[in-house]
Coordinates of C-alpha atoms in Angstrom, one line a residue:
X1 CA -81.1 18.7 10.2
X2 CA -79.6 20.4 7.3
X3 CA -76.8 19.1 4.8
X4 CA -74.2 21.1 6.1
X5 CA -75.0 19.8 9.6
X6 CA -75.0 16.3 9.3
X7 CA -71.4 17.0 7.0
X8 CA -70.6 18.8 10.1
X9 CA -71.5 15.5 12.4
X10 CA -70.1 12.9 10.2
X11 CA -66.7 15.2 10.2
X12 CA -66.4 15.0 13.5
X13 CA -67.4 11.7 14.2
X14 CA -64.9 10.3 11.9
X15 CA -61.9 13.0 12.2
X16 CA -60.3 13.4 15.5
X17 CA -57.8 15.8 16.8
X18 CA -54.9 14.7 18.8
X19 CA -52.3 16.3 21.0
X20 CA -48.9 14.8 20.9
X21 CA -45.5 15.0 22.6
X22 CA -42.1 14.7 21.3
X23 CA -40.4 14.6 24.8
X24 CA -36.7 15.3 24.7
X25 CA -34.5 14.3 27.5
X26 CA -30.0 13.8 27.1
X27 CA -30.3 13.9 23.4
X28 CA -33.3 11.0 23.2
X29 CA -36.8 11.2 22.7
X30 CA -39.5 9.2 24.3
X31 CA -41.3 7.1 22.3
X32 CA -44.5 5.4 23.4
X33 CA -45.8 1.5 22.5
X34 CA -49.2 1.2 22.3
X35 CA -51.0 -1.6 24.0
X36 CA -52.4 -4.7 22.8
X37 CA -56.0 -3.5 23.5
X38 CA -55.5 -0.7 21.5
X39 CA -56.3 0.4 18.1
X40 CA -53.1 -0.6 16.0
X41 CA -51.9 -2.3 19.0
X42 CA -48.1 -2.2 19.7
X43 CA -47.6 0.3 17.5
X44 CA -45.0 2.9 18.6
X45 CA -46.1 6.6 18.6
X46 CA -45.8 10.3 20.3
X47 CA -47.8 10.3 23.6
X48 CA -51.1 12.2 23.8
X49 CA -54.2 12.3 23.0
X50 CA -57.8 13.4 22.1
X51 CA -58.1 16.7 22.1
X52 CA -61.8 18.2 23.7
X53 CA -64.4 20.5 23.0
X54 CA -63.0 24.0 23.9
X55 CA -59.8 22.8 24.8
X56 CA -56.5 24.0 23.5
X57 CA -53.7 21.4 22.3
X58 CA -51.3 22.6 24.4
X59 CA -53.8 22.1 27.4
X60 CA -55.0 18.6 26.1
X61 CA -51.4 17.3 26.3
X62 CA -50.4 18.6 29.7
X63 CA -53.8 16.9 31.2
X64 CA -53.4 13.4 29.1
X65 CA -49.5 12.6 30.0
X66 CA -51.0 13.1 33.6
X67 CA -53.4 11.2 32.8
X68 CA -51.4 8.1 30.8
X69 CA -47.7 8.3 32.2
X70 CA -48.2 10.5 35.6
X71 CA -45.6 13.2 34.4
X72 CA -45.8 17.0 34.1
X73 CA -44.3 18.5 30.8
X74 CA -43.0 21.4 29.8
X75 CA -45.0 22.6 26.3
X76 CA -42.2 23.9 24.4
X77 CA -42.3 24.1 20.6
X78 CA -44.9 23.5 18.2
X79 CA -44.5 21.6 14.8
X80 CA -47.1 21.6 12.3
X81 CA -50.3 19.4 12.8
X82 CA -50.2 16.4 10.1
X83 CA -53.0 14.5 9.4
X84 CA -53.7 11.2 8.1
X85 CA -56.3 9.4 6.7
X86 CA -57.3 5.8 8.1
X87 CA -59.8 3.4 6.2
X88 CA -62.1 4.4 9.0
X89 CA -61.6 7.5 10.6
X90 CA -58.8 10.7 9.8
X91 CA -56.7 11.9 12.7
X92 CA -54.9 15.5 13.0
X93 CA -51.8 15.7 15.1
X94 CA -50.9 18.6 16.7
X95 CA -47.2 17.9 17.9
X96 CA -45.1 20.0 20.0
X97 CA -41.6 19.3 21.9
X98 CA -41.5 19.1 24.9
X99 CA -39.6 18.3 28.8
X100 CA -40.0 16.6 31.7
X101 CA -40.4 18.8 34.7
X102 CA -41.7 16.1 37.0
X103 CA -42.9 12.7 37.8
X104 CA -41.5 9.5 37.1
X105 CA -43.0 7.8 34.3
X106 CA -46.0 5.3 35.2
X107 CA -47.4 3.6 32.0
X108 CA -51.1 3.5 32.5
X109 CA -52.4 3.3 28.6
X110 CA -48.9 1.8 26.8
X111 CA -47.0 -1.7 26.8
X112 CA -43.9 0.1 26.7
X113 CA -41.7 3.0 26.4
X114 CA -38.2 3.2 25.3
X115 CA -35.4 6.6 24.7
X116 CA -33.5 6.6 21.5
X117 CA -31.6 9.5 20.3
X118 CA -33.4 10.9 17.1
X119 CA -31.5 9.4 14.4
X120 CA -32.5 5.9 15.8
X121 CA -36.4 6.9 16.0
X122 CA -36.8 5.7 12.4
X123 CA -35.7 1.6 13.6
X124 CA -39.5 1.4 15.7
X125 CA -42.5 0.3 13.6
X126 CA -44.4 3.5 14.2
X127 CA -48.0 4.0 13.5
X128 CA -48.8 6.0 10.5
X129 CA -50.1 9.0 11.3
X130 CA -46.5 9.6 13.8
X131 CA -44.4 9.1 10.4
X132 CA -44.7 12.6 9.1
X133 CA -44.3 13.3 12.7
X134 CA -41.2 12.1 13.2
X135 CA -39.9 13.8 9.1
X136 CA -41.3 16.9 10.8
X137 CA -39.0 16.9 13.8
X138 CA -35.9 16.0 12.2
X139 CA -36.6 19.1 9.8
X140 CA -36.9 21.0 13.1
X141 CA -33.6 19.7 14.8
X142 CA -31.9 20.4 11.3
X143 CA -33.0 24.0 11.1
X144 CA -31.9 24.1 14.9
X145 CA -28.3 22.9 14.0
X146 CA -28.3 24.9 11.0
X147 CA -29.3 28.3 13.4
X148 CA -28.5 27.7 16.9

């Protein structure tokens, strides 16, 4: 195996991409508490997830808030991907708002979910990679008020 290659392998071991959803409903926004099982557990973050091989963000978040909360979305708009870098591993988060179309929600991955209207979004202890996130969707709701 050449350099390059295992670069390649250790990139992708350690950087993973991940589909997010900033789901809008009567002026909230769904935010998502992670489990105590999970890595930075009870952390509050965008739903989603890992993104496969071959398969498109938009895709990846339709099947994994199937999957974790048994809803069907709308994919709306994309915001730009963020990424942060974690002592062991980097993530890239490809967030897009989004709406419910159907299904009640069923929390099958998360302690908790709760709706706050935007400017309250900031009060949760969020992980860090959502942080930039959650800067980049208030820029989007203030170019939305500033050109409706």
């Amino acid at each position: 195996m050449g350099i390059l290659s295992e670069i390649e392998m250790s990139y992708t071991r350690n950087h993973i991409r991940v589909s997010c959803a900033i789901i809008e409903r009567d002026g909230c926004v769904l935010a998502a508490q992670r489990s105590g099982s999970m890595i930075m557990p009870l952390k509050w973050e965008f739903p989603g997830g890992k993104i496969m091989e071959g398969e498109s963000p938009e895709v990846c978040l339709t099947r994994e808030l199937i999957e974790e909360m048994g809803i069907h979305v709308e994919v709306n708009s994309p915001l730009l991907p963020t990424t942060h870098h974690y002592p062991d591993f980097t993530v890239t988060l490809f967030p897009f708002v989004c709406s419910i179309q159907s299904g009640t929600i069923t929390l099958h991955e998360h302690a908790a979910v709760t709706w706050l209207p935007p400017d309250d979004l900031a009060s949760l202890d969020w992980a860090e990679a959502d942080r930039p996130v959650l800067e980049s969707y208030r820029d989007y709701l203030n170019a939305l008020r500033r050109n409706p």
